């Protein structure tokens, strides 16, 4: 009976194994006959971790007999770049270049060089650039290498590359010149921008909108408003470019820096007329500028117009308008915008509510701030370090120290997940409260936490020394913390430390000196 059971089990297992193998063969056959472009893309996009190899996936795909096309690989690579998965995109480019049957286009070489800069760095990119044989491909890759130098703020290498490009006759567009101008601006060498413009004119290279915008900014820094208006008028007479909102915003910004408020507002009004219903970001650029001019009408007008743009208004958009309204001191309008956001938000983002929370606390509206905090929690908002910082500072200002200390503890609990540190004034206010309450145990724990955060300072340690002296407690731990933080004692602190030597030795746990 037992033997029959074993035989039956073995036969059943064998049949199941054969069925599974037959199913695998059927699936494999079906896959090969119905392969689509999306399948390879899906396989590569599954590689979430950089250490996994896109090259291995592609090669395995080919080895299994699947066809693959260059346009398909380029498309997959572009999708990877969009999601910032540069390593896998670079692996695709490298695999393509290694195949005998695939000829890299000029654009392929340029894109590969860009990826090398992102993944491996400029030194490797320079080596790859040198290895490119085709003059046309080198020309296409030049701009990518130049952008790498600009990002690295390497003026010497950028200028050397420009000379090389000039010698090869490669500079026929404004783009390399624009990159050089951006580099000079980032290095506070605006006077060199004017030299670049002169060179473009001498070489008959047409200026584009970006060229004019950088030129105008540089004129504002070097020569003043008169030269900026001259550059702007030249742009108006240039039939090859169209003056858009960005140029007018640039002009307005120059006027703002020079203190010409009326001219700045006029430029922004003209810019508004050039905005379209397809670019919401441009509206928020103008909104921010109107706020800097304290022009509430302009802020509200541009905000209203921005809502006509197709698509969903994002949390970032709401944060931007709220920050501007708070800056203008219009809390009532900010409340209306906030309520509008609450009715449309899909997920409660505490960063939005923090803006209004901060406005309440800074303006002494503590009850409103506390009510908003409770409301945020009820709506599912998760407080972040900024929430606790706002509450902590507001409660310190209103002398509600118990609440401030509670907020401080909750804020400190989040510090392992972020780089936030409390302000010096708040740190000292809480320490002084512990001293006033003569709560040595809490003060000691608190200052140890501050020490671990690297925020220890002389006044803080002096406060704890005073408390220990009054309580006739040893100061050895405090002195060790001061030594570790490299705190230099002033005359008062030295006298305080010396006073510990007058206390009975028994106060030290080791029956020795208290420090």
CSV table of C-alpha atoms in Angstrom, one decimal:
chain,number,residue,atom,x,y,z
A,1,UNK,CA,0.0,0.0,0.0
A,2,UNK,CA,2.8,2.4,0.9
A,3,UNK,CA,4.8,1.4,-2.2
A,4,UNK,CA,1.7,2.2,-4.5
A,5,UNK,CA,1.4,5.6,-2.8
A,6,UNK,CA,5.0,6.4,-3.5
A,7,UNK,CA,4.8,5.3,-7.2
A,8,UNK,CA,1.6,7.3,-7.7
A,9,UNK,CA,3.3,10.4,-6.2
A,10,UNK,CA,6.4,9.9,-8.5
A,11,UNK,CA,4.2,9.5,-11.6
A,12,UNK,CA,2.2,12.6,-10.7
A,13,UNK,CA,5.3,14.7,-10.2
A,14,UNK,CA,6.8,13.6,-13.5
A,15,UNK,CA,3.5,14.5,-15.4
A,16,UNK,CA,3.5,17.9,-13.7
A,17,UNK,CA,7.1,18.5,-14.7
A,18,UNK,CA,6.5,17.6,-18.3
A,19,UNK,CA,3.4,19.9,-18.4
A,20,UNK,CA,5.5,22.8,-17.0
A,21,UNK,CA,8.2,22.2,-19.6
A,22,UNK,CA,5.7,22.0,-22.4
A,23,UNK,CA,4.1,25.3,-21.2
A,24,UNK,CA,7.6,27.0,-21.1
A,25,UNK,CA,8.3,25.9,-24.7
A,26,UNK,CA,4.9,27.2,-25.8
A,27,UNK,CA,5.4,30.5,-24.0
A,28,UNK,CA,9.0,30.9,-25.4
A,29,UNK,CA,7.8,30.2,-28.9
A,30,UNK,CA,4.9,32.6,-28.6
A,31,UNK,CA,7.2,35.4,-27.3
A,32,UNK,CA,9.6,35.0,-30.2
A,33,UNK,CA,6.9,35.2,-32.8
A,34,UNK,CA,5.0,38.1,-31.2
A,35,UNK,CA,7.9,40.3,-30.0
A,36,UNK,CA,7.2,44.0,-29.8
A,37,UNK,CA,9.3,47.1,-29.1
A,38,UNK,CA,7.7,47.7,-25.8
A,39,UNK,CA,9.0,44.4,-24.4
A,40,UNK,CA,12.7,45.4,-24.4
A,41,UNK,CA,11.8,48.8,-23.1
A,42,UNK,CA,10.0,47.2,-20.2
A,43,UNK,CA,12.9,44.8,-19.4
A,44,UNK,CA,15.4,47.7,-19.3
A,45,UNK,CA,13.1,50.0,-17.3
A,46,UNK,CA,12.8,47.3,-14.7
A,47,UNK,CA,16.4,47.8,-13.8
A,48,UNK,CA,15.8,50.2,-10.9
A,49,UNK,CA,19.3,49.8,-9.4
A,50,UNK,CA,22.4,51.3,-11.2
A,51,UNK,CA,24.5,48.3,-10.4
A,52,UNK,CA,22.3,46.1,-12.7
A,53,UNK,CA,23.4,46.1,-16.3
A,54,UNK,CA,21.4,47.3,-19.3
A,55,UNK,CA,24.1,45.9,-21.6
A,56,UNK,CA,23.4,42.4,-20.3
A,57,UNK,CA,19.7,42.7,-20.9
A,58,UNK,CA,20.2,43.9,-24.5
A,59,UNK,CA,22.8,41.2,-25.3
A,60,UNK,CA,20.6,38.5,-23.8
A,61,UNK,CA,17.7,39.8,-25.8
A,62,UNK,CA,19.7,39.6,-29.0
A,63,UNK,CA,21.1,36.2,-28.1
A,64,UNK,CA,17.6,34.8,-27.8
A,65,UNK,CA,16.9,35.7,-31.4
A,66,UNK,CA,14.9,38.9,-31.0
A,67,UNK,CA,15.3,41.8,-33.4
A,68,UNK,CA,16.3,45.2,-32.2
A,69,UNK,CA,16.5,48.5,-34.0
A,70,UNK,CA,18.6,51.7,-33.4
A,71,UNK,CA,15.5,53.9,-33.2
A,72,UNK,CA,14.2,51.6,-30.5
A,73,UNK,CA,17.4,51.9,-28.5
A,74,UNK,CA,17.5,55.7,-28.9
A,75,UNK,CA,13.9,55.9,-27.6
A,76,UNK,CA,14.6,53.7,-24.6
A,77,UNK,CA,17.7,55.8,-23.8
A,78,UNK,CA,15.7,59.0,-24.0
A,79,UNK,CA,13.2,57.5,-21.5
A,80,UNK,CA,16.0,56.6,-19.1
A,81,UNK,CA,17.4,60.1,-19.3
A,82,UNK,CA,14.0,61.6,-18.5
A,83,UNK,CA,14.0,59.6,-15.3
A,84,UNK,CA,17.7,60.5,-14.5
A,85,UNK,CA,18.9,56.9,-15.0
A,86,UNK,CA,22.0,58.1,-16.8
A,87,UNK,CA,24.2,55.0,-16.2
A,88,UNK,CA,21.8,52.6,-18.0
A,89,UNK,CA,21.4,55.2,-20.8
A,90,UNK,CA,25.2,55.3,-21.2
A,91,UNK,CA,25.4,51.5,-21.3
A,92,UNK,CA,22.9,51.5,-24.2
A,93,UNK,CA,25.1,54.1,-26.1
A,94,UNK,CA,28.2,52.1,-25.4
A,95,UNK,CA,26.6,48.8,-26.6
A,96,UNK,CA,25.4,50.6,-29.8
A,97,UNK,CA,28.9,51.9,-30.6
A,98,UNK,CA,30.5,48.5,-30.1
A,99,UNK,CA,28.3,46.8,-32.7
A,100,UNK,CA,29.7,46.4,-36.2
A,101,UNK,CA,26.4,46.7,-37.9
A,102,UNK,CA,25.4,50.0,-36.1
A,103,UNK,CA,26.7,53.3,-37.3
A,104,UNK,CA,26.5,56.0,-34.6
A,105,UNK,CA,25.1,59.3,-35.8
A,106,UNK,CA,26.6,62.7,-34.9
A,107,UNK,CA,23.8,63.2,-32.4
A,108,UNK,CA,24.5,59.8,-30.9
A,109,UNK,CA,28.1,60.8,-30.2
A,110,UNK,CA,27.0,64.1,-28.6
A,111,UNK,CA,24.5,62.4,-26.4
A,112,UNK,CA,27.0,59.7,-25.3
A,113,UNK,CA,29.5,62.5,-24.3
A,114,UNK,CA,26.8,64.2,-22.2
A,115,UNK,CA,26.1,60.9,-20.5
A,116,UNK,CA,29.8,60.3,-19.8
A,117,UNK,CA,30.0,63.7,-18.1
A,118,UNK,CA,27.1,62.8,-15.9
A,119,UNK,CA,28.2,59.3,-15.0
A,120,UNK,CA,32.0,59.2,-15.2
A,121,UNK,CA,33.1,62.9,-15.2
A,122,UNK,CA,34.9,65.4,-17.4
A,123,UNK,CA,38.2,63.6,-17.7
A,124,UNK,CA,36.6,60.5,-19.2
A,125,UNK,CA,34.5,62.8,-21.4
A,126,UNK,CA,37.6,64.5,-22.7
A,127,UNK,CA,39.2,61.1,-23.6
A,128,UNK,CA,36.0,60.1,-25.4
A,129,UNK,CA,36.0,63.4,-27.3
A,130,UNK,CA,39.6,62.8,-28.4
A,131,UNK,CA,38.7,59.4,-29.7
A,132,UNK,CA,35.9,60.7,-32.0
A,133,UNK,CA,37.3,60.5,-35.6
A,134,UNK,CA,34.5,62.1,-37.6
A,135,UNK,CA,34.8,65.9,-37.9
A,136,UNK,CA,31.0,66.2,-38.0
A,137,UNK,CA,30.6,64.1,-34.9
A,138,UNK,CA,33.3,66.1,-33.1
A,139,UNK,CA,31.4,69.3,-34.0
A,140,UNK,CA,28.2,67.9,-32.6
A,141,UNK,CA,30.0,66.8,-29.4
A,142,UNK,CA,31.8,70.1,-28.9
A,143,UNK,CA,28.8,71.9,-27.4
A,144,UNK,CA,28.2,69.0,-24.9
A,145,UNK,CA,31.8,69.2,-23.7
A,146,UNK,CA,31.7,73.0,-23.5
A,147,UNK,CA,28.6,72.8,-21.3
A,148,UNK,CA,30.5,70.4,-19.1
A,149,UNK,CA,33.2,73.0,-18.6
A,150,UNK,CA,30.6,75.7,-18.0
A,151,UNK,CA,28.9,73.6,-15.3
A,152,UNK,CA,32.3,73.0,-13.7
A,153,UNK,CA,33.1,76.7,-14.0
A,154,UNK,CA,36.4,75.9,-15.7
A,155,UNK,CA,37.1,79.1,-17.7
A,156,UNK,CA,40.6,78.0,-18.9
A,157,UNK,CA,39.4,74.8,-20.5
A,158,UNK,CA,36.3,76.4,-21.9
A,159,UNK,CA,38.3,79.2,-23.5
A,160,UNK,CA,40.8,76.7,-24.9
A,161,UNK,CA,38.0,74.6,-26.4
A,162,UNK,CA,36.4,77.7,-28.0
A,163,UNK,CA,39.7,78.6,-29.6
A,164,UNK,CA,40.0,75.0,-30.9
A,165,UNK,CA,36.4,75.2,-32.2
A,166,UNK,CA,37.2,78.5,-33.9
A,167,UNK,CA,40.3,77.0,-35.6
A,168,UNK,CA,38.2,74.1,-36.9
A,169,UNK,CA,35.5,76.5,-38.2
A,170,UNK,CA,32.9,74.8,-36.0
A,171,UNK,CA,31.3,77.9,-34.4
A,172,UNK,CA,28.4,78.9,-36.7
A,173,UNK,CA,25.6,79.3,-34.1
A,174,UNK,CA,25.1,81.5,-31.0
A,175,UNK,CA,24.9,78.5,-28.6
A,176,UNK,CA,28.7,78.1,-27.8
A,177,UNK,CA,28.9,81.9,-27.3
A,178,UNK,CA,25.9,81.8,-25.0
A,179,UNK,CA,27.5,79.1,-22.9
A,180,UNK,CA,30.7,81.2,-22.6
A,181,UNK,CA,28.6,84.2,-21.5
A,182,UNK,CA,26.8,82.1,-18.8
A,183,UNK,CA,30.2,80.9,-17.6
A,184,UNK,CA,31.5,84.5,-17.3
A,185,UNK,CA,28.4,85.6,-15.4
A,186,UNK,CA,28.6,82.7,-13.0
A,187,UNK,CA,32.2,83.7,-12.3
A,188,UNK,CA,31.3,87.4,-11.8
A,189,UNK,CA,33.2,88.5,-15.0
A,190,UNK,CA,30.3,90.3,-16.7
A,191,UNK,CA,32.7,92.6,-18.5
A,192,UNK,CA,33.8,89.6,-20.6
A,193,UNK,CA,30.2,89.1,-21.8
A,194,UNK,CA,30.5,92.4,-23.7
A,195,UNK,CA,33.6,91.1,-25.4
A,196,UNK,CA,31.8,87.9,-26.4
A,197,UNK,CA,29.0,90.0,-27.9
A,198,UNK,CA,31.5,92.0,-29.9
A,199,UNK,CA,33.1,88.8,-31.2
A,200,UNK,CA,29.7,87.5,-32.3
A,201,UNK,CA,29.1,90.6,-34.2
A,202,UNK,CA,32.6,90.6,-35.7
A,203,UNK,CA,32.1,87.0,-36.8
A,204,UNK,CA,28.6,87.7,-38.1
A,205,UNK,CA,27.1,85.1,-35.7
A,206,UNK,CA,23.4,86.0,-35.1
A,207,UNK,CA,22.3,86.7,-31.6
A,208,UNK,CA,19.3,84.8,-30.3
A,209,UNK,CA,16.9,85.7,-27.4
A,210,UNK,CA,19.2,84.2,-24.8
A,211,UNK,CA,22.2,86.1,-26.2
A,212,UNK,CA,20.3,89.4,-25.8
A,213,UNK,CA,19.0,88.5,-22.3
A,214,UNK,CA,22.5,87.7,-21.0
A,215,UNK,CA,23.9,90.8,-22.7
A,216,UNK,CA,21.3,93.0,-21.1
A,217,UNK,CA,22.0,91.6,-17.7
A,218,UNK,CA,25.7,92.1,-18.1
A,219,UNK,CA,25.2,95.7,-19.3
A,220,UNK,CA,23.2,96.3,-16.1
A,221,UNK,CA,26.0,95.1,-14.0
A,222,UNK,CA,28.8,96.8,-15.8
A,223,UNK,CA,27.6,100.0,-17.5
A,224,UNK,CA,24.1,100.8,-16.1
A,225,UNK,CA,20.6,101.2,-17.4
A,226,UNK,CA,21.5,103.3,-20.5
A,227,UNK,CA,23.5,100.5,-22.1
A,228,UNK,CA,20.7,98.0,-21.2
A,229,UNK,CA,18.2,100.0,-23.1
A,230,UNK,CA,20.5,100.3,-26.0
A,231,UNK,CA,20.9,96.5,-26.2
A,232,UNK,CA,17.1,96.2,-25.8
A,233,UNK,CA,16.5,98.6,-28.7
A,234,UNK,CA,18.9,96.7,-30.8
A,235,UNK,CA,16.9,93.6,-30.2
A,236,UNK,CA,13.7,95.3,-31.1
A,237,UNK,CA,15.3,96.1,-34.5
A,238,UNK,CA,16.6,92.6,-35.0
A,239,UNK,CA,14.2,90.9,-37.4
A,240,UNK,CA,15.8,87.5,-36.6
A,241,UNK,CA,14.4,87.4,-33.0
A,242,UNK,CA,11.1,88.0,-31.3
A,243,UNK,CA,11.0,89.9,-28.1
A,244,UNK,CA,9.1,87.7,-25.6
A,245,UNK,CA,8.2,87.8,-21.9
A,246,UNK,CA,11.6,86.6,-20.8
A,247,UNK,CA,13.4,89.6,-22.3
A,248,UNK,CA,10.9,92.0,-20.8
A,249,UNK,CA,11.3,90.3,-17.4
A,250,UNK,CA,15.1,90.7,-17.8
A,251,UNK,CA,14.6,94.4,-18.6
A,252,UNK,CA,12.3,94.8,-15.6
A,253,UNK,CA,14.8,93.1,-13.3
A,254,UNK,CA,17.5,95.6,-14.4
A,255,UNK,CA,15.1,98.4,-13.6
A,256,UNK,CA,14.3,97.0,-10.2
A,257,UNK,CA,18.0,96.8,-9.3
A,258,UNK,CA,18.4,100.4,-10.5
A,259,UNK,CA,15.4,101.6,-8.5
A,260,UNK,CA,13.3,102.5,-11.5
A,261,UNK,CA,10.0,101.1,-10.2
A,262,UNK,CA,7.6,102.6,-12.7
A,263,UNK,CA,9.7,101.4,-15.7
A,264,UNK,CA,9.9,97.9,-14.1
A,265,UNK,CA,6.2,97.7,-13.7
A,266,UNK,CA,5.6,98.9,-17.3
A,267,UNK,CA,8.0,96.2,-18.6
A,268,UNK,CA,6.1,93.6,-16.6
A,269,UNK,CA,2.7,94.8,-17.9
A,270,UNK,CA,4.0,94.4,-21.5
A,271,UNK,CA,5.4,91.0,-20.6
A,272,UNK,CA,2.0,89.9,-19.4
A,273,UNK,CA,0.5,90.5,-22.8
A,274,UNK,CA,3.1,88.1,-24.3
A,275,UNK,CA,2.3,85.2,-22.1
A,276,UNK,CA,0.4,82.3,-23.5
A,277,UNK,CA,-2.1,79.8,-22.0
A,278,UNK,CA,0.5,77.0,-22.4
A,279,UNK,CA,3.2,78.2,-20.0
A,280,UNK,CA,2.1,78.5,-16.4
A,281,UNK,CA,5.7,78.8,-15.1
A,282,UNK,CA,6.1,82.1,-16.9
A,283,UNK,CA,3.2,83.6,-14.9
A,284,UNK,CA,4.8,82.6,-11.6
A,285,UNK,CA,8.0,84.2,-12.7
A,286,UNK,CA,6.2,87.5,-13.1
A,287,UNK,CA,4.2,86.9,-9.9
A,288,UNK,CA,7.4,86.7,-8.0
A,289,UNK,CA,8.7,89.9,-9.6
A,290,UNK,CA,5.5,91.8,-8.9
A,291,UNK,CA,5.8,90.7,-5.2
A,292,UNK,CA,9.4,92.0,-5.1
A,293,UNK,CA,7.9,95.4,-6.2
A,294,UNK,CA,5.2,95.1,-3.6
A,295,UNK,CA,2.7,95.3,-6.4
A,296,UNK,CA,-0.3,93.3,-5.1
A,297,UNK,CA,-2.5,94.1,-8.0
A,298,UNK,CA,0.1,92.7,-10.4
A,299,UNK,CA,0.4,89.6,-8.2
A,300,UNK,CA,-3.3,88.9,-8.2
A,301,UNK,CA,-3.8,89.7,-11.8
A,302,UNK,CA,-1.1,87.3,-12.9
A,303,UNK,CA,-2.3,84.6,-10.5
A,304,UNK,CA,-5.8,84.9,-11.9
A,305,UNK,CA,-4.5,84.7,-15.5
A,306,UNK,CA,-2.3,81.6,-14.6
A,307,UNK,CA,-5.4,79.6,-13.7
A,308,UNK,CA,-6.6,79.8,-17.3
A,309,UNK,CA,-3.6,77.7,-18.4
A,310,UNK,CA,-4.5,74.2,-19.2
A,311,UNK,CA,-3.5,71.5,-16.7
A,312,UNK,CA,-3.6,71.1,-13.0
A,313,UNK,CA,-2.2,73.8,-10.7
A,314,UNK,CA,0.5,72.1,-8.7
A,315,UNK,CA,1.4,72.3,-5.0
A,316,UNK,CA,4.6,74.2,-6.0
A,317,UNK,CA,2.4,76.8,-7.8
A,318,UNK,CA,0.2,77.3,-4.7
A,319,UNK,CA,3.3,77.5,-2.5
A,320,UNK,CA,4.7,80.2,-4.8
A,321,UNK,CA,1.6,82.4,-4.7
A,322,UNK,CA,1.2,81.9,-0.9
A,323,UNK,CA,4.8,83.0,-0.3
A,324,UNK,CA,4.2,86.1,-2.4
A,325,UNK,CA,1.0,87.0,-0.6
A,326,UNK,CA,2.5,86.5,2.8
A,327,UNK,CA,5.5,88.6,1.7
A,328,UNK,CA,3.0,91.4,0.8
A,329,UNK,CA,1.3,91.0,4.2
A,330,UNK,CA,-2.0,90.0,2.8
A,331,UNK,CA,-2.9,87.1,5.1
A,332,UNK,CA,-6.6,87.3,4.3
A,333,UNK,CA,-5.9,86.7,0.6
A,334,UNK,CA,-3.4,84.0,1.4
A,335,UNK,CA,-6.1,82.2,3.5
A,336,UNK,CA,-8.5,82.3,0.5
A,337,UNK,CA,-5.8,80.8,-1.8
A,338,UNK,CA,-5.0,78.2,0.9
A,339,UNK,CA,-8.7,77.1,1.2
A,340,UNK,CA,-8.8,76.9,-2.6
A,341,UNK,CA,-5.8,74.5,-2.5
A,342,UNK,CA,-7.4,72.4,0.2
A,343,UNK,CA,-10.5,71.8,-1.9
A,344,UNK,CA,-8.5,70.6,-4.9
A,345,UNK,CA,-5.4,68.8,-3.4
A,346,UNK,CA,-5.1,65.1,-3.9
A,347,UNK,CA,-2.6,64.6,-1.1
A,348,UNK,CA,-2.2,66.9,1.8
A,349,UNK,CA,1.2,68.5,1.5
A,350,UNK,CA,2.3,70.0,4.8
A,351,UNK,CA,4.8,72.3,2.9
A,352,UNK,CA,1.8,74.3,1.7
A,353,UNK,CA,0.2,74.7,5.2
A,354,UNK,CA,3.6,75.5,6.7
A,355,UNK,CA,3.6,78.8,4.7
A,356,UNK,CA,0.4,80.0,6.3
A,357,UNK,CA,1.5,78.6,9.7
A,358,UNK,CA,4.6,80.6,9.6
A,359,UNK,CA,2.7,83.8,8.6
A,360,UNK,CA,0.4,83.3,11.6
A,361,UNK,CA,3.3,82.8,14.1
A,362,UNK,CA,5.4,85.7,12.7
A,363,UNK,CA,2.4,88.0,13.1
A,364,UNK,CA,1.6,86.9,16.6
A,365,UNK,CA,-1.5,85.0,15.6
A,366,UNK,CA,-0.7,82.1,17.9
A,367,UNK,CA,-4.3,80.8,18.3
A,368,UNK,CA,-4.8,80.8,14.5
A,369,UNK,CA,-1.5,78.9,14.1
A,370,UNK,CA,-2.4,76.3,16.7
A,371,UNK,CA,-5.9,75.8,15.1
A,372,UNK,CA,-4.3,75.4,11.7
A,373,UNK,CA,-1.8,72.9,13.1
A,374,UNK,CA,-4.7,70.8,14.5
A,375,UNK,CA,-6.6,71.1,11.3
A,376,UNK,CA,-3.6,70.0,9.3
A,377,UNK,CA,-3.2,66.9,11.4
A,378,UNK,CA,-7.0,66.1,11.0
A,379,UNK,CA,-6.6,66.4,7.3
A,380,UNK,CA,-3.8,63.8,7.3
A,381,UNK,CA,-0.9,66.2,7.0
A,382,UNK,CA,2.4,64.9,8.3
A,383,UNK,CA,4.4,67.5,10.2
A,384,UNK,CA,8.0,67.9,9.0
A,385,UNK,CA,11.0,69.6,10.7
A,386,UNK,CA,9.9,73.0,9.3
A,387,UNK,CA,6.5,72.6,11.0
A,388,UNK,CA,8.1,72.0,14.4
A,389,UNK,CA,10.6,74.9,13.8
A,390,UNK,CA,7.8,77.3,13.0
A,391,UNK,CA,5.8,76.2,16.1
A,392,UNK,CA,8.9,76.2,18.3
A,393,UNK,CA,10.0,79.7,17.3
A,394,UNK,CA,6.4,81.0,17.6
A,395,UNK,CA,5.9,79.6,21.1
A,396,UNK,CA,9.2,80.9,22.3
A,397,UNK,CA,8.2,84.4,21.1
A,398,UNK,CA,4.9,84.1,22.9
A,399,UNK,CA,6.7,82.6,26.0
A,400,UNK,CA,4.7,79.4,25.9
A,401,UNK,CA,7.8,77.4,26.7
A,402,UNK,CA,6.3,74.1,27.6
A,403,UNK,CA,4.8,73.8,24.1
A,404,UNK,CA,8.1,75.1,22.6
A,405,UNK,CA,10.1,72.4,24.4
A,406,UNK,CA,7.6,69.7,23.2
A,407,UNK,CA,8.0,71.0,19.6
A,408,UNK,CA,11.7,71.0,20.0
A,409,UNK,CA,11.8,67.4,21.1
A,410,UNK,CA,9.6,66.4,18.1
A,411,UNK,CA,11.8,68.4,15.8
A,412,UNK,CA,15.0,66.8,17.2
A,413,UNK,CA,13.5,63.3,16.6
A,414,UNK,CA,13.5,64.1,12.8
A,415,UNK,CA,17.1,65.3,12.6
A,416,UNK,CA,18.5,61.9,11.5
A,417,UNK,CA,16.4,62.3,8.3
A,418,UNK,CA,17.4,65.9,7.4
A,419,UNK,CA,20.1,68.6,7.8
A,420,UNK,CA,17.9,71.1,9.7
A,421,UNK,CA,19.3,72.7,12.8
A,422,UNK,CA,17.4,75.1,15.2
A,423,UNK,CA,18.4,78.7,15.3
A,424,UNK,CA,20.9,80.0,17.9
A,425,UNK,CA,18.2,82.3,19.4
A,426,UNK,CA,15.8,79.5,20.0
A,427,UNK,CA,18.5,77.2,21.3
A,428,UNK,CA,19.5,79.8,23.9
A,429,UNK,CA,15.9,80.7,24.8
A,430,UNK,CA,15.1,77.2,25.8
A,431,UNK,CA,18.3,76.7,27.7
A,432,UNK,CA,17.7,80.0,29.6
A,433,UNK,CA,14.2,78.8,30.5
A,434,UNK,CA,15.6,75.6,32.0
A,435,UNK,CA,18.0,77.8,34.0
A,436,UNK,CA,15.2,80.0,35.2
A,437,UNK,CA,13.2,77.0,36.3
A,438,UNK,CA,16.4,75.6,38.0
A,439,UNK,CA,15.7,72.3,36.1
A,440,UNK,CA,19.3,71.0,35.9
A,441,UNK,CA,18.3,67.5,34.7
A,442,UNK,CA,16.4,68.8,31.7
A,443,UNK,CA,19.1,71.4,30.9
A,444,UNK,CA,21.8,68.8,31.1
A,445,UNK,CA,19.9,66.4,28.7
A,446,UNK,CA,19.1,69.3,26.4
A,447,UNK,CA,22.6,70.7,26.1
A,448,UNK,CA,24.0,67.2,25.5
A,449,UNK,CA,21.6,66.9,22.6
A,450,UNK,CA,22.8,70.3,21.3
A,451,UNK,CA,26.4,69.2,21.7
A,452,UNK,CA,25.7,66.0,19.6
A,453,UNK,CA,24.3,68.2,16.9
A,454,UNK,CA,27.5,70.3,16.8
A,455,UNK,CA,25.7,73.4,18.0
A,456,UNK,CA,27.5,73.9,21.3
A,457,UNK,CA,28.7,77.4,22.1
A,458,UNK,CA,30.3,79.3,25.0
A,459,UNK,CA,27.1,80.9,26.3
A,460,UNK,CA,25.3,77.5,26.4
A,461,UNK,CA,28.1,75.8,28.3
A,462,UNK,CA,28.5,78.8,30.6
A,463,UNK,CA,24.8,78.5,31.5
A,464,UNK,CA,25.2,74.8,32.4
A,465,UNK,CA,28.3,75.5,34.4
A,466,UNK,CA,26.4,78.1,36.4
A,467,UNK,CA,23.6,75.6,37.1
A,468,UNK,CA,26.0,72.9,38.1
A,469,UNK,CA,27.9,75.2,40.4
A,470,UNK,CA,24.7,76.3,42.1
A,471,UNK,CA,23.6,72.7,42.6
A,472,UNK,CA,27.2,71.7,43.7
A,473,UNK,CA,27.4,69.2,40.9
A,474,UNK,CA,30.7,68.2,39.1
A,475,UNK,CA,31.6,69.9,35.8
A,476,UNK,CA,34.0,67.4,34.3
A,477,UNK,CA,31.5,66.3,31.6
A,478,UNK,CA,30.8,69.9,30.6
A,479,UNK,CA,34.5,70.6,30.2
A,480,UNK,CA,35.0,67.5,28.1
A,481,UNK,CA,32.2,68.7,25.8
A,482,UNK,CA,33.8,72.2,25.6
A,483,UNK,CA,37.1,70.7,24.8
A,484,UNK,CA,35.6,68.5,22.0
A,485,UNK,CA,33.8,71.5,20.6
A,486,UNK,CA,37.0,73.6,20.8
A,487,UNK,CA,35.3,76.3,22.9
A,488,UNK,CA,37.7,79.0,24.1
A,489,UNK,CA,36.8,80.3,27.6
A,490,UNK,CA,36.4,84.0,28.3
A,491,UNK,CA,37.3,85.6,31.6
A,492,UNK,CA,33.9,84.9,33.2
A,493,UNK,CA,34.0,81.2,32.3
A,494,UNK,CA,37.5,80.8,33.5
A,495,UNK,CA,36.5,82.3,36.9
A,496,UNK,CA,33.5,80.0,37.0
A,497,UNK,CA,35.6,76.9,36.3
A,498,UNK,CA,38.1,78.0,39.0
A,499,UNK,CA,35.3,78.4,41.5
A,500,UNK,CA,34.6,74.6,41.2
A,501,UNK,CA,37.9,74.0,42.9
A,502,UNK,CA,36.5,75.6,46.0
A,503,UNK,CA,33.7,73.0,46.2
A,504,UNK,CA,34.1,69.9,48.4
A,505,UNK,CA,35.8,67.0,46.5
A,506,UNK,CA,33.0,64.7,47.7
A,507,UNK,CA,30.7,66.1,45.0
A,508,UNK,CA,32.6,64.1,42.4
A,509,UNK,CA,31.5,60.5,42.0
A,510,UNK,CA,35.2,59.4,42.0
A,511,UNK,CA,36.0,61.4,45.1
A,512,UNK,CA,38.4,63.4,43.1
A,513,UNK,CA,38.5,66.9,41.5
A,514,UNK,CA,35.1,67.9,40.0
A,515,UNK,CA,36.6,68.7,36.7
